[in-house]
Coordinates of C-alpha atoms and ligand atoms in Angstrom, one line a residue:
M1 CA 4.6 3.3 24.9
E2 CA 5.1 3.4 21.1
N3 CA 1.4 3.8 20.6
K4 CA 1.3 6.9 22.7
R5 CA 4.0 8.7 20.7
H6 CA 2.9 11.5 18.4
L7 CA 2.7 11.0 14.6
N8 CA 5.6 13.3 13.8
T9 CA 7.9 11.3 16.2
L10 CA 6.7 8.0 14.6
M11 CA 7.5 9.5 11.1
V12 CA 11.1 10.4 12.1
H13 CA 12.1 7.3 13.9
D14 CA 13.0 3.9 12.4
K15 CA 14.8 2.6 15.5
D16 CA 13.2 -0.8 15.3
Q17 CA 14.9 -1.2 12.0
Y18 CA 18.5 -0.4 13.1
Q19 CA 19.5 -3.6 14.9
D20 CA 19.5 -6.0 12.0
Q21 CA 21.0 -3.4 9.6
F22 CA 24.3 -2.4 11.0
G23 CA 22.7 0.4 13.0
A24 CA 22.0 2.3 9.6
V25 CA 20.1 5.4 10.6
V26 CA 18.5 5.5 7.1
P27 CA 17.0 2.1 6.4
P28 CA 18.7 0.5 3.4
T29 CA 16.9 0.3 0.1
Y30 CA 16.2 -3.3 -1.0
Q31 CA 16.8 -2.7 -4.7
N32 CA 16.1 -6.3 -5.7
S33 CA 13.4 -8.0 -7.7
L34 CA 13.5 -11.4 -5.9
F35 CA 14.4 -13.0 -2.6
T36 CA 16.1 -16.4 -2.3
F37 CA 15.4 -19.3 0.0
S38 CA 17.5 -22.0 1.7
S39 CA 15.3 -24.9 0.7
W40 CA 12.2 -26.3 -1.0
E41 CA 10.5 -26.2 2.4
A42 CA 11.5 -22.6 3.1
I43 CA 10.1 -21.2 -0.1
E44 CA 7.0 -23.5 0.2
Q45 CA 6.4 -22.0 3.7
A46 CA 6.8 -18.4 2.3
F47 CA 4.2 -19.1 -0.4
E48 CA 1.8 -20.2 2.4
D49 CA 1.7 -16.5 3.6
K50 CA 2.4 -14.7 0.4
I51 CA 1.2 -11.3 1.7
N52 CA 3.6 -11.2 4.6
N53 CA 6.7 -12.7 2.9
S54 CA 9.1 -11.1 0.5
I55 CA 9.3 -13.5 -2.5
Y56 CA 9.2 -11.1 -5.5
T57 CA 9.0 -7.3 -5.5
R58 CA 5.8 -7.2 -7.5
G59 CA 4.2 -8.6 -4.3
K60 CA 6.2 -7.5 -1.3
N61 CA 9.5 -5.6 -0.9
P62 CA 10.9 -4.7 2.6
T63 CA 11.6 -1.1 1.8
V64 CA 8.2 -0.5 0.3
A65 CA 6.6 -2.4 3.2
L66 CA 8.3 -0.2 5.8
V67 CA 6.8 2.9 4.1
E68 CA 3.4 1.3 3.8
Q69 CA 3.4 0.6 7.5
K70 CA 4.3 4.3 8.2
I71 CA 1.6 5.6 6.0
A72 CA -1.0 3.3 7.5
T73 CA 0.0 4.6 11.0
L74 CA -0.3 8.2 9.7
A75 CA -3.8 7.7 8.4
G76 CA -5.0 5.5 11.3
G77 CA -5.6 2.5 9.0
D78 CA -4.5 -1.2 9.6
K79 CA -2.6 -1.4 6.4
S80 CA -1.6 0.4 3.2
K81 CA -0.4 -0.6 -0.3
L82 CA 1.9 1.7 -2.3
F83 CA 1.4 1.9 -6.1
A84 CA 3.5 3.2 -9.0
S85 CA 1.3 6.4 -9.3
G86 CA -1.8 8.0 -7.9
M87 CA -3.8 6.9 -10.9
A88 CA -2.6 3.3 -10.4
A89 CA -4.0 3.5 -6.9
V90 CA -7.3 5.1 -8.1
S91 CA -7.8 2.5 -10.8
A92 CA -6.9 -0.5 -8.5
G93 CA -9.4 1.0 -5.9
M94 CA -12.2 1.4 -8.4
L95 CA -11.6 -2.0 -10.1
H96 CA -11.6 -3.7 -6.7
F97 CA -15.1 -2.6 -5.9
L98 CA -16.7 -2.6 -9.4
S99 CA -17.6 -5.6 -11.6
A100 CA -19.3 -5.4 -15.1
G101 CA -22.7 -3.8 -14.9
D102 CA -22.2 -2.2 -11.5
H103 CA -23.1 1.5 -10.6
I104 CA -20.8 4.1 -9.1
I105 CA -21.8 7.4 -7.6
T106 CA -19.2 10.2 -7.8
L107 CA -18.8 13.9 -8.1
K108 CA -18.8 16.1 -11.2
N109 CA -15.5 17.8 -10.2
I110 CA -13.2 14.9 -9.2
Y111 CA -9.7 14.8 -10.7
G112 CA -10.0 14.8 -14.5
P113 CA -8.2 11.5 -15.2
S114 CA -10.4 9.8 -12.5
I115 CA -13.4 10.9 -14.5
S116 CA -11.8 9.7 -17.7
L117 CA -11.1 6.4 -16.1
I118 CA -14.9 6.1 -15.5
N119 CA -16.1 7.6 -18.9
D120 CA -13.4 6.2 -21.2
F121 CA -12.7 2.8 -19.6
L122 CA -15.2 1.5 -17.0
I123 CA -18.3 2.5 -19.0
P124 CA -17.3 1.3 -22.5
K125 CA -15.3 -1.7 -21.4
M126 CA -17.3 -2.9 -18.4
N127 CA -20.7 -1.5 -18.8
V128 CA -20.4 0.3 -15.5
E129 CA -23.1 2.9 -14.9
V130 CA -22.3 6.3 -13.3
S131 CA -24.2 9.0 -11.5
Y132 CA -22.4 12.3 -11.1
V133 CA -23.7 14.4 -8.2
S134 CA -22.7 17.7 -6.6
G135 CA -21.6 16.0 -3.4
N136 CA -22.9 18.6 -1.0
D137 CA -26.6 17.5 -1.0
I138 CA -27.2 14.2 0.8
D139 CA -30.7 13.8 -0.7
E140 CA -29.2 14.0 -4.2
I141 CA -26.8 11.1 -3.3
I142 CA -29.7 9.0 -1.8
A143 CA -31.8 9.6 -4.9
A144 CA -28.9 8.4 -7.0
I145 CA -28.6 5.0 -5.3
K146 CA -29.7 2.0 -7.4
P147 CA -29.8 -1.7 -6.6
N148 CA -26.5 -2.2 -8.4
T149 CA -24.7 0.7 -6.7
R150 CA -21.4 -0.7 -5.3
L151 CA -19.2 2.4 -4.7
I152 CA -19.5 6.0 -3.7
Y153 CA -16.3 7.6 -4.8
L154 CA -15.4 11.0 -3.1
E155 CA -12.8 13.7 -3.4
S156 CA -13.0 16.2 -0.5
P157 CA -11.9 18.9 -1.1
S158 CA -12.5 18.3 -4.8
S159 CA -10.3 19.4 -7.7
V160 CA -10.6 22.8 -9.3
I161 CA -13.1 24.5 -6.8
F162 CA -12.3 22.5 -3.6
S163 CA -15.8 21.8 -2.6
L164 CA -16.4 19.5 0.4
Q165 CA -18.5 16.5 1.1
N166 CA -19.8 15.7 4.6
L167 CA -18.0 12.4 5.1
A168 CA -19.7 11.3 8.3
L169 CA -23.2 11.9 6.7
I170 CA -22.3 10.1 3.5
T171 CA -20.7 7.1 5.1
A172 CA -23.8 6.6 7.4
V173 CA -26.0 6.5 4.3
A174 CA -23.6 4.2 2.5
K175 CA -23.4 1.7 5.4
K176 CA -27.2 1.6 5.5
Y177 CA -27.4 0.6 1.9
D178 CA -24.3 -1.6 2.1
I179 CA -22.3 0.4 -0.4
A180 CA -18.5 0.8 -0.2
T181 CA -17.0 4.3 0.1
A182 CA -13.6 5.5 -1.2
I183 CA -12.0 9.0 -1.0
D184 CA -9.2 10.7 -2.8
N185 CA -7.7 12.5 0.2
T186 CA -4.7 13.9 -1.6
W187 CA -5.4 17.6 -0.9
A188 CA -5.8 17.3 2.8
T189 CA -3.1 14.7 3.4
P190 CA -3.5 12.0 6.1
L191 CA -2.3 14.7 8.6
F192 CA -5.2 17.1 8.1
Q193 CA -8.1 14.8 7.4
K194 CA -8.8 11.3 8.7
P195 CA -11.5 9.8 6.5
L196 CA -11.2 6.2 7.9
A197 CA -12.2 7.5 11.3
L198 CA -15.3 8.9 9.7
G199 CA -16.3 5.6 8.3
I200 CA -14.7 5.7 4.8
D201 CA -13.6 2.2 3.6
L202 CA -10.7 3.1 1.3
E203 CA -8.5 6.2 1.5
I204 CA -6.5 7.1 -1.6
H205 CA -3.5 9.5 -2.1
S206 CA -1.4 10.5 -4.9
C207 CA 2.0 10.5 -3.1
S208 CA 3.4 12.6 -6.0
K209 CA 2.0 15.6 -4.1
Y210 CA 2.5 16.4 -0.4
L211 CA 3.5 13.0 0.8
G212 CA 6.4 13.0 -1.6
G213 CA 6.7 16.8 -1.3
H214 CA 9.8 17.3 -3.4
S215 CA 8.5 16.8 -7.0
D216 CA 10.9 13.9 -7.5
I217 CA 8.6 10.9 -7.3
V218 CA 5.3 9.7 -8.9
S219 CA 3.5 7.3 -6.6
G220 CA 0.1 6.5 -5.0
V221 CA -1.3 4.7 -2.0
L222 CA -4.4 2.9 -0.8
I223 CA -5.2 2.7 3.0
G224 CA -7.9 0.7 4.8
C225 CA -8.6 -2.3 7.1
K226 CA -6.5 -5.4 6.9
E227 CA -9.1 -7.5 5.0
L228 CA -9.6 -4.9 2.3
I229 CA -5.9 -4.1 1.7
D230 CA -4.9 -7.8 1.7
A231 CA -7.7 -8.5 -0.9
I232 CA -6.4 -5.6 -3.1
H233 CA -2.8 -6.9 -2.6
I234 CA -3.6 -10.3 -3.9
R235 CA -5.7 -9.2 -6.9
E236 CA -5.4 -5.6 -8.2
Y237 CA -1.8 -5.0 -6.9
E238 CA -0.1 -8.2 -7.9
L239 CA -2.1 -8.9 -11.0
L240 CA -2.3 -5.5 -12.6
G241 CA 1.3 -5.0 -11.5
A242 CA 1.6 -1.3 -11.0
K243 CA 4.0 -1.8 -8.1
M244 CA 5.9 0.8 -6.1
A245 CA 9.6 1.0 -6.9
P246 CA 12.0 0.4 -3.8
A247 CA 14.1 3.5 -4.7
E248 CA 11.0 5.7 -4.8
A249 CA 9.8 4.2 -1.6
S250 CA 13.1 5.3 0.0
L251 CA 12.5 8.9 -1.2
L252 CA 9.0 8.8 0.2
L253 CA 10.4 7.6 3.5
R254 CA 12.7 10.6 3.5
S255 CA 9.7 12.9 2.8
L256 CA 7.5 11.5 5.6
R257 CA 10.1 12.7 8.1
T258 CA 9.3 16.3 7.2
L259 CA 5.7 16.1 6.3
D260 CA 4.5 17.7 9.5
L261 CA 7.0 20.6 9.1
R262 CA 6.2 21.1 5.4
M263 CA 2.4 21.1 5.9
D264 CA 2.7 23.7 8.6
R265 CA 4.5 26.0 6.2
H266 CA 2.3 25.3 3.3
Q267 CA -0.8 26.0 5.4
Q268 CA 0.5 29.2 7.0
S269 CA 1.7 30.7 3.7
A270 CA -1.4 29.6 1.7
L271 CA -3.7 31.3 4.2
K272 CA -1.8 34.6 4.0
I273 CA -1.8 34.4 0.2
A274 CA -5.5 33.5 0.0
E275 CA -6.4 36.4 2.3
F276 CA -4.2 38.8 0.2
L277 CA -5.9 37.6 -3.1
N278 CA -9.4 37.8 -1.5
A279 CA -8.9 41.4 -0.7
H280 CA -7.2 42.4 -4.0
P281 CA -9.2 44.6 -6.4
Q282 CA -8.2 42.6 -9.5
I283 CA -9.5 39.3 -8.1
A284 CA -13.1 38.2 -8.5
L285 CA -13.1 35.2 -6.2
V286 CA -10.8 32.8 -4.3
N287 CA -11.5 29.1 -3.6
Y288 CA -9.6 28.0 -0.5
P289 CA -11.2 25.9 2.3
G290 CA -9.1 27.6 4.9
L291 CA -10.6 31.1 4.3
A292 CA -13.1 32.4 6.8
N293 CA -15.6 33.3 4.0
F294 CA -15.3 29.9 2.2
P295 CA -18.9 28.8 1.6
Q296 CA -18.4 25.5 3.5
A297 CA -16.1 27.0 6.1
E298 CA -18.0 25.4 9.0
L299 CA -17.8 21.9 7.6
A300 CA -14.1 22.5 6.7
Q301 CA -13.3 23.4 10.3
Q302 CA -15.3 20.5 11.6
Q303 CA -14.0 17.8 9.3
M304 CA -10.3 18.8 8.8
S305 CA -7.6 19.7 11.3
G306 CA -5.7 21.8 8.8
F307 CA -5.5 23.1 5.2
S308 CA -2.9 22.6 2.5
G309 CA -1.4 24.9 -0.1
L310 CA -3.4 24.4 -3.3
M311 CA -6.1 27.0 -4.2
S312 CA -7.7 28.6 -7.2
F313 CA -8.8 32.1 -7.9
R314 CA -10.4 34.1 -10.8
L315 CA -8.9 37.3 -12.2
K316 CA -11.6 40.0 -12.9
T317 CA -10.4 40.6 -16.4
N318 CA -11.4 38.4 -19.4
D319 CA -8.8 40.0 -21.6
L320 CA -6.5 37.1 -22.7
V321 CA -3.5 39.5 -23.4
K322 CA -3.7 40.8 -19.8
I323 CA -4.2 37.3 -18.3
K324 CA -1.2 36.0 -20.2
S325 CA 0.8 39.0 -19.0
F326 CA 0.0 38.2 -15.4
F327 CA 0.8 34.5 -15.9
N328 CA 4.0 34.9 -17.7
H329 CA 5.4 37.6 -15.5
L330 CA 5.4 35.7 -12.2
E331 CA 9.0 34.9 -11.2
L332 CA 8.6 32.5 -8.3
F333 CA 5.4 30.7 -9.2
Q334 CA 6.7 28.4 -12.0
I335 CA 4.4 27.2 -14.7
G336 CA 3.5 23.5 -14.4
V337 CA 0.7 21.0 -13.8
S338 CA 1.3 19.2 -10.6
W339 CA 1.2 20.5 -7.0
G340 CA 2.2 19.7 -3.4
G341 CA 6.0 20.1 -3.9
H342 CA 8.6 22.5 -2.3
E343 CA 8.2 24.9 -5.2
S344 CA 5.3 27.3 -5.9
L345 CA 3.5 26.7 -9.2
I346 CA 0.8 28.2 -11.3
Y347 CA -1.6 26.7 -13.9
A348 CA -4.6 28.0 -15.8
P349 CA -7.3 25.4 -16.5
A350 CA -8.2 27.3 -19.7
I351 CA -4.9 26.2 -21.3
S352 CA -6.0 22.5 -21.5
Y353 CA -9.8 23.1 -21.8
L354 CA -9.5 25.7 -24.6
K355 CA -7.6 23.1 -26.7
E356 CA -10.0 20.2 -25.9
Q357 CA -13.4 21.9 -26.0
S358 CA -15.4 23.9 -28.4
P359 CA -16.0 27.6 -27.4
E360 CA -19.6 26.7 -26.5
Q361 CA -18.6 23.7 -24.4
F362 CA -16.0 25.9 -22.7
K363 CA -18.6 28.4 -21.8
R364 CA -20.9 25.7 -20.4
M365 CA -18.2 24.3 -18.1
A366 CA -18.2 27.6 -16.1
I367 CA -14.5 27.9 -16.4
S368 CA -13.3 31.4 -17.0
L369 CA -10.3 32.5 -19.0
G370 CA -9.0 34.2 -15.8
D371 CA -9.2 31.1 -13.6
M372 CA -5.8 30.3 -12.0
R373 CA -4.7 27.4 -9.8
I374 CA -1.7 28.0 -7.6
S375 CA 0.3 25.6 -5.4
V376 CA 1.9 27.5 -2.6
G377 CA 5.4 26.1 -1.9
L378 CA 7.9 26.5 0.9
E379 CA 9.5 29.8 -0.2
N380 CA 9.3 32.8 2.1
V381 CA 5.7 34.0 2.0
E382 CA 6.7 37.7 1.7
D383 CA 8.6 36.9 -1.5
L384 CA 5.6 35.1 -2.8
L385 CA 3.3 37.9 -2.0
L386 CA 5.6 40.4 -3.7
D387 CA 5.7 38.2 -6.8
L388 CA 1.9 38.1 -7.0
S389 CA 1.6 41.8 -6.4
Q390 CA 4.0 42.8 -9.1
A391 CA 2.3 40.5 -11.7
L392 CA -1.2 41.7 -10.7
K393 CA -0.1 45.3 -11.2
L394 CA 0.3 44.5 -14.9
I395 CA -3.4 44.0 -15.3
E396 CA -4.7 47.1 -13.5
Ligands
PLP401 C1 -6.5 14.9 -6.7 C2 -5.6 14.0 -7.5 N1 -5.8 12.7 -7.4 C3 -5.0 11.8 -8.1 C4 -4.0 12.3 -8.9 C5 -3.2 11.4 -9.7 O1 -1.9 11.2 -9.2 P1 -0.6 10.7 -10.0 O2 -0.3 11.9 -10.8 O3 0.4 10.4 -8.9 O4 -1.0 9.6 -10.8 C6 -3.8 13.7 -9.0 C7 -2.6 14.2 -9.8 O5 -2.6 15.4 -10.1 C8 -4.6 14.6 -8.3 O6 -4.5 15.9 -8.4

């Protein structure tokens, strides 16, 4: 019966938890570092099945475990493991598959710190080799495969321009060559894209975005089959120690109850805003996979069942005074770097890149001064449209 229930019902109900916990409708937070045992034999027995017993919170904690089970259900995986941040999950995932001298294939436009993890850590410290590909050309991926390729690491839609990779096609190639696949699925959420069903081995999320949804936690998760998640649990989770905090797991459990509702609103508002920007005379282009004229719209409709609220667009003007005027005069879109929360946000990639790169490098990166990234929050969409409209008037 339970298996037939819809995901949004399963995210709301914790009825199986009530009985042993005084009928508490919100499962209690086990805010403890260790668990005690009645005897030598009892703790010895617990150690025999370390993965499934709560002994010490760096390994397993009941509050964290409850949320892990919910997220695994949501993604259609056997198991999941929650981490202290999205980057803790990304690094545990990469380190699980890669040893010294191995080769990884990934995309040019994955999340910046994931690229830095490869370039500034895996390459200099472990002699890992990397090939960066565009992600939308299967022949380019096949051509990049080497005898020491161990991992194809994807992000679909990717950061900045939200380009897609054909997941079924790539996993078929990876299986043929016996290469593991991982995907950062944060943008789409486990509701709107099911990479494990398309053959991906490891699904990764920053729960700091939509899964958390309220901009009050930083966390990450890895989802996959039992053997893979148990192996990561024993090695990268317990030994690197970037464990999920029980109190934050409790906040995440709260957030999962409304994920479906929130994603509906993010999606509806984002589409209206993308269409408005797309038709606006001051806007040169909009990158949003839900738009009918998105270059990979067909693949987007085929591979995803919905679209979230993060997009980018380019102002036509290159005049920094006008660009700053637009940026600084928004009233509802607050200035900040993250996304996926209840609040609408804006950020301009040029702010970081202008500081870090020379003017020549900046030009080569194909980033324009007028590139903007917005996260469409849960406010009334008419208010958000008016806010964008009034700020765009300033650059006419
Ligand atoms: C696509 C993507 N993946 C991973 C991360 C890292 O997550 P966290 O900030 O929770 O470490 C981010 C953060 O912005 C992100 O945008």
